[in-house]
Every structure is written in structure tokens, then in C-alpha cells.
JSON list of N, CA and C in Angstrom, two decimals:
[
{"chain": "A", "resi": 89, "resn": "MET", "atom": "N", "xyz": [7.87, -14.23, 9.56]},
{"chain": "A", "resi": 89, "resn": "MET", "atom": "CA", "xyz": [6.95, -13.19, 10.03]},
{"chain": "A", "resi": 89, "resn": "MET", "atom": "C", "xyz": [7.51, -11.80, 9.68]},
{"chain": "A", "resi": 90, "resn": "ILE", "atom": "N", "xyz": [6.64, -10.94, 9.21]},
{"chain": "A", "resi": 90, "resn": "ILE", "atom": "CA", "xyz": [7.08, -9.60, 8.81]},
{"chain": "A", "resi": 90, "resn": "ILE", "atom": "C", "xyz": [7.30, -8.74, 10.04]},
{"chain": "A", "resi": 91, "resn": "SER", "atom": "N", "xyz": [8.41, -8.03, 10.06]},
{"chain": "A", "resi": 91, "resn": "SER", "atom": "CA", "xyz": [8.69, -7.15, 11.20]},
{"chain": "A", "resi": 91, "resn": "SER", "atom": "C", "xyz": [7.74, -5.97, 11.19]},
{"chain": "A", "resi": 92, "resn": "GLN", "atom": "N", "xyz": [7.47, -5.42, 12.37]},
{"chain": "A", "resi": 92, "resn": "GLN", "atom": "CA", "xyz": [6.54, -4.30, 12.48]},
{"chain": "A", "resi": 92, "resn": "GLN", "atom": "C", "xyz": [7.05, -3.10, 11.69]},
{"chain": "A", "resi": 93, "resn": "ARG", "atom": "N", "xyz": [8.37, -2.91, 11.71]},
{"chain": "A", "resi": 93, "resn": "ARG", "atom": "CA", "xyz": [8.95, -1.75, 11.02]},
{"chain": "A", "resi": 93, "resn": "ARG", "atom": "C", "xyz": [8.68, -1.85, 9.51]},
{"chain": "A", "resi": 94, "resn": "ARG", "atom": "N", "xyz": [8.89, -3.04, 8.96]},
{"chain": "A", "resi": 94, "resn": "ARG", "atom": "CA", "xyz": [8.68, -3.21, 7.53]},
{"chain": "A", "resi": 94, "resn": "ARG", "atom": "C", "xyz": [7.20, -3.02, 7.19]},
{"chain": "A", "resi": 95, "resn": "GLU", "atom": "N", "xyz": [6.34, -3.52, 8.07]},
{"chain": "A", "resi": 95, "resn": "GLU", "atom": "CA", "xyz": [4.90, -3.40, 7.84]},
{"chain": "A", "resi": 95, "resn": "GLU", "atom": "C", "xyz": [4.51, -1.93, 7.80]},
{"chain": "A", "resi": 96, "resn": "ASP", "atom": "N", "xyz": [5.03, -1.15, 8.73]},
{"chain": "A", "resi": 96, "resn": "ASP", "atom": "CA", "xyz": [4.73, 0.29, 8.76]},
{"chain": "A", "resi": 96, "resn": "ASP", "atom": "C", "xyz": [5.26, 0.95, 7.49]},
{"chain": "A", "resi": 97, "resn": "SER", "atom": "N", "xyz": [6.44, 0.55, 7.06]},
{"chain": "A", "resi": 97, "resn": "SER", "atom": "CA", "xyz": [7.04, 1.13, 5.87]},
{"chain": "A", "resi": 97, "resn": "SER", "atom": "C", "xyz": [6.18, 0.85, 4.64]},
{"chain": "A", "resi": 98, "resn": "GLU", "atom": "N", "xyz": [5.71, -0.39, 4.54]},
{"chain": "A", "resi": 98, "resn": "GLU", "atom": "CA", "xyz": [4.88, -0.75, 3.39]},
{"chain": "A", "resi": 98, "resn": "GLU", "atom": "C", "xyz": [3.55, -0.01, 3.42]},
{"chain": "A", "resi": 99, "resn": "ARG", "atom": "N", "xyz": [3.01, 0.16, 4.63]},
{"chain": "A", "resi": 99, "resn": "ARG", "atom": "CA", "xyz": [1.73, 0.86, 4.74]},
{"chain": "A", "resi": 99, "resn": "ARG", "atom": "C", "xyz": [1.92, 2.32, 4.33]},
{"chain": "A", "resi": 100, "resn": "GLU", "atom": "N", "xyz": [3.04, 2.90, 4.73]},
{"chain": "A", "resi": 100, "resn": "GLU", "atom": "CA", "xyz": [3.33, 4.30, 4.38]},
{"chain": "A", "resi": 100, "resn": "GLU", "atom": "C", "xyz": [3.49, 4.42, 2.86]},
{"chain": "A", "resi": 101, "resn": "HIS", "atom": "N", "xyz": [4.19, 3.46, 2.28]},
{"chain": "A", "resi": 101, "resn": "HIS", "atom": "CA", "xyz": [4.39, 3.46, 0.83]},
{"chain": "A", "resi": 101, "resn": "HIS", "atom": "C", "xyz": [3.05, 3.33, 0.11]},
{"chain": "A", "resi": 102, "resn": "LEU", "atom": "N", "xyz": [2.16, 2.51, 0.67]},
{"chain": "A", "resi": 102, "resn": "LEU", "atom": "CA", "xyz": [0.84, 2.32, 0.07]},
{"chain": "A", "resi": 102, "resn": "LEU", "atom": "C", "xyz": [0.05, 3.63, 0.10]},
{"chain": "A", "resi": 103, "resn": "ASP", "atom": "N", "xyz": [0.15, 4.35, 1.22]},
{"chain": "A", "resi": 103, "resn": "ASP", "atom": "CA", "xyz": [-0.54, 5.64, 1.33]},
{"chain": "A", "resi": 103, "resn": "ASP", "atom": "C", "xyz": [-0.01, 6.61, 0.28]},
{"chain": "A", "resi": 104, "resn": "GLN", "atom": "N", "xyz": [1.31, 6.64, 0.10]},
{"chain": "A", "resi": 104, "resn": "GLN", "atom": "CA", "xyz": [1.91, 7.54, -0.88]},
{"chain": "A", "resi": 104, "resn": "GLN", "atom": "C", "xyz": [1.48, 7.16, -2.30]},
{"chain": "A", "resi": 105, "resn": "PHE", "atom": "N", "xyz": [1.42, 5.85, -2.54]},
{"chain": "A", "resi": 105, "resn": "PHE", "atom": "CA", "xyz": [1.01, 5.37, -3.86]},
{"chain": "A", "resi": 105, "resn": "PHE", "atom": "C", "xyz": [-0.43, 5.76, -4.16]},
{"chain": "A", "resi": 106, "resn": "CYS", "atom": "N", "xyz": [-1.28, 5.66, -3.14]},
{"chain": "A", "resi": 106, "resn": "CYS", "atom": "CA", "xyz": [-2.69, 6.03, -3.30]},
{"chain": "A", "resi": 106, "resn": "CYS", "atom": "C", "xyz": [-2.81, 7.51, -3.64]},
{"chain": "A", "resi": 107, "resn": "GLN", "atom": "N", "xyz": [-2.03, 8.34, -2.97]},
{"chain": "A", "resi": 107, "resn": "GLN", "atom": "CA", "xyz": [-2.09, 9.78, -3.23]},
{"chain": "A", "resi": 107, "resn": "GLN", "atom": "C", "xyz": [-1.58, 10.07, -4.63]},
{"chain": "A", "resi": 108, "resn": "ALA", "atom": "N", "xyz": [-0.56, 9.36, -5.06]},
{"chain": "A", "resi": 108, "resn": "ALA", "atom": "CA", "xyz": [0.03, 9.60, -6.37]},
{"chain": "A", "resi": 108, "resn": "ALA", "atom": "C", "xyz": [-0.92, 9.20, -7.49]},
{"chain": "A", "resi": 109, "resn": "THR", "atom": "N", "xyz": [-1.66, 8.11, -7.28]},
{"chain": "A", "resi": 109, "resn": "THR", "atom": "CA", "xyz": [-2.54, 7.62, -8.33]},
{"chain": "A", "resi": 109, "resn": "THR", "atom": "C", "xyz": [-3.97, 8.12, -8.18]},
{"chain": "A", "resi": 110, "resn": "GLY", "atom": "N", "xyz": [-4.29, 8.65, -6.99]},
{"chain": "A", "resi": 110, "resn": "GLY", "atom": "CA", "xyz": [-5.64, 9.13, -6.75]},
{"chain": "A", "resi": 110, "resn": "GLY", "atom": "C", "xyz": [-6.61, 7.99, -6.52]},
{"chain": "A", "resi": 111, "resn": "GLY", "atom": "N", "xyz": [-6.07, 6.78, -6.30]},
{"chain": "A", "resi": 111, "resn": "GLY", "atom": "CA", "xyz": [-6.93, 5.62, -6.06]},
{"chain": "A", "resi": 111, "resn": "GLY", "atom": "C", "xyz": [-7.05, 5.33, -4.58]},
{"chain": "A", "resi": 112, "resn": "THR", "atom": "N", "xyz": [-7.96, 4.44, -4.26]},
{"chain": "A", "resi": 112, "resn": "THR", "atom": "CA", "xyz": [-8.13, 4.05, -2.86]},
{"chain": "A", "resi": 112, "resn": "THR", "atom": "C", "xyz": [-7.27, 2.83, -2.57]},
{"chain": "A", "resi": 113, "resn": "LYS", "atom": "N", "xyz": [-7.08, 2.52, -1.30]},
{"chain": "A", "resi": 113, "resn": "LYS", "atom": "CA", "xyz": [-6.31, 1.33, -0.93]},
{"chain": "A", "resi": 113, "resn": "LYS", "atom": "C", "xyz": [-6.93, 0.09, -1.56]},
{"chain": "A", "resi": 114, "resn": "THR", "atom": "N", "xyz": [-8.24, 0.04, -1.59]},
{"chain": "A", "resi": 114, "resn": "THR", "atom": "CA", "xyz": [-8.92, -1.13, -2.17]},
{"chain": "A", "resi": 114, "resn": "THR", "atom": "C", "xyz": [-8.56, -1.28, -3.64]},
{"chain": "A", "resi": 115, "resn": "ASP", "atom": "N", "xyz": [-8.54, -0.17, -4.37]},
{"chain": "A", "resi": 115, "resn": "ASP", "atom": "CA", "xyz": [-8.18, -0.21, -5.79]},
{"chain": "A", "resi": 115, "resn": "ASP", "atom": "C", "xyz": [-6.75, -0.71, -5.96]},
{"chain": "A", "resi": 116, "resn": "VAL", "atom": "N", "xyz": [-5.85, -0.20, -5.13]},
{"chain": "A", "resi": 116, "resn": "VAL", "atom": "CA", "xyz": [-4.45, -0.59, -5.23]},
{"chain": "A", "resi": 116, "resn": "VAL", "atom": "C", "xyz": [-4.28, -2.06, -4.91]},
{"chain": "A", "resi": 117, "resn": "LEU", "atom": "N", "xyz": [-4.92, -2.51, -3.84]},
{"chain": "A", "resi": 117, "resn": "LEU", "atom": "CA", "xyz": [-4.81, -3.92, -3.46]},
{"chain": "A", "resi": 117, "resn": "LEU", "atom": "C", "xyz": [-5.38, -4.82, -4.55]},
{"chain": "A", "resi": 118, "resn": "ARG", "atom": "N", "xyz": [-6.45, -4.38, -5.18]},
{"chain": "A", "resi": 118, "resn": "ARG", "atom": "CA", "xyz": [-7.07, -5.17, -6.26]},
{"chain": "A", "resi": 118, "resn": "ARG", "atom": "C", "xyz": [-6.08, -5.32, -7.41]},
{"chain": "A", "resi": 119, "resn": "GLU", "atom": "N", "xyz": [-5.33, -4.26, -7.69]},
{"chain": "A", "resi": 119, "resn": "GLU", "atom": "CA", "xyz": [-4.32, -4.31, -8.76]},
{"chain": "A", "resi": 119, "resn": "GLU", "atom": "C", "xyz": [-3.20, -5.27, -8.38]},
{"chain": "A", "resi": 120, "resn": "LEU", "atom": "N", "xyz": [-2.77, -5.21, -7.10]},
{"chain": "A", "resi": 120, "resn": "LEU", "atom": "CA", "xyz": [-1.66, -6.06, -6.65]},
{"chain": "A", "resi": 120, "resn": "LEU", "atom": "C", "xyz": [-2.05, -7.54, -6.69]},
{"chain": "A", "resi": 121, "resn": "ILE", "atom": "N", "xyz": [-3.31, -7.83, -6.39]},
{"chain": "A", "resi": 121, "resn": "ILE", "atom": "CA", "xyz": [-3.75, -9.22, -6.31]},
{"chain": "A", "resi": 121, "resn": "ILE", "atom": "C", "xyz": [-3.79, -9.87, -7.70]},
{"chain": "A", "resi": 122, "resn": "ARG", "atom": "N", "xyz": [-4.03, -9.08, -8.73]},
{"chain": "A", "resi": 122, "resn": "ARG", "atom": "CA", "xyz": [-4.13, -9.63, -10.07]},
{"chain": "A", "resi": 122, "resn": "ARG", "atom": "C", "xyz": [-2.91, -10.41, -10.48]}
]
């Protein structure tokens, strides 16, 4: 099970990645799933 701290860290990283790429979370997740 993923710890809450790690989950928050990943979510924060995802937000930063979205800002850097100008994409939405959905776009990023779609890329990760590929």
C-alpha cells in the first residue's frame, strides 16, 4: 500500500509536470498509461 506522504508527493510532482508541459492531468495520465 502506498503511504499517504508518497501519494501527496506524487500528486505534487504531477501538478508541477502539468504546469511545465501546459497539459492537463488527463493528458499526462494518458501518456503514462501508454
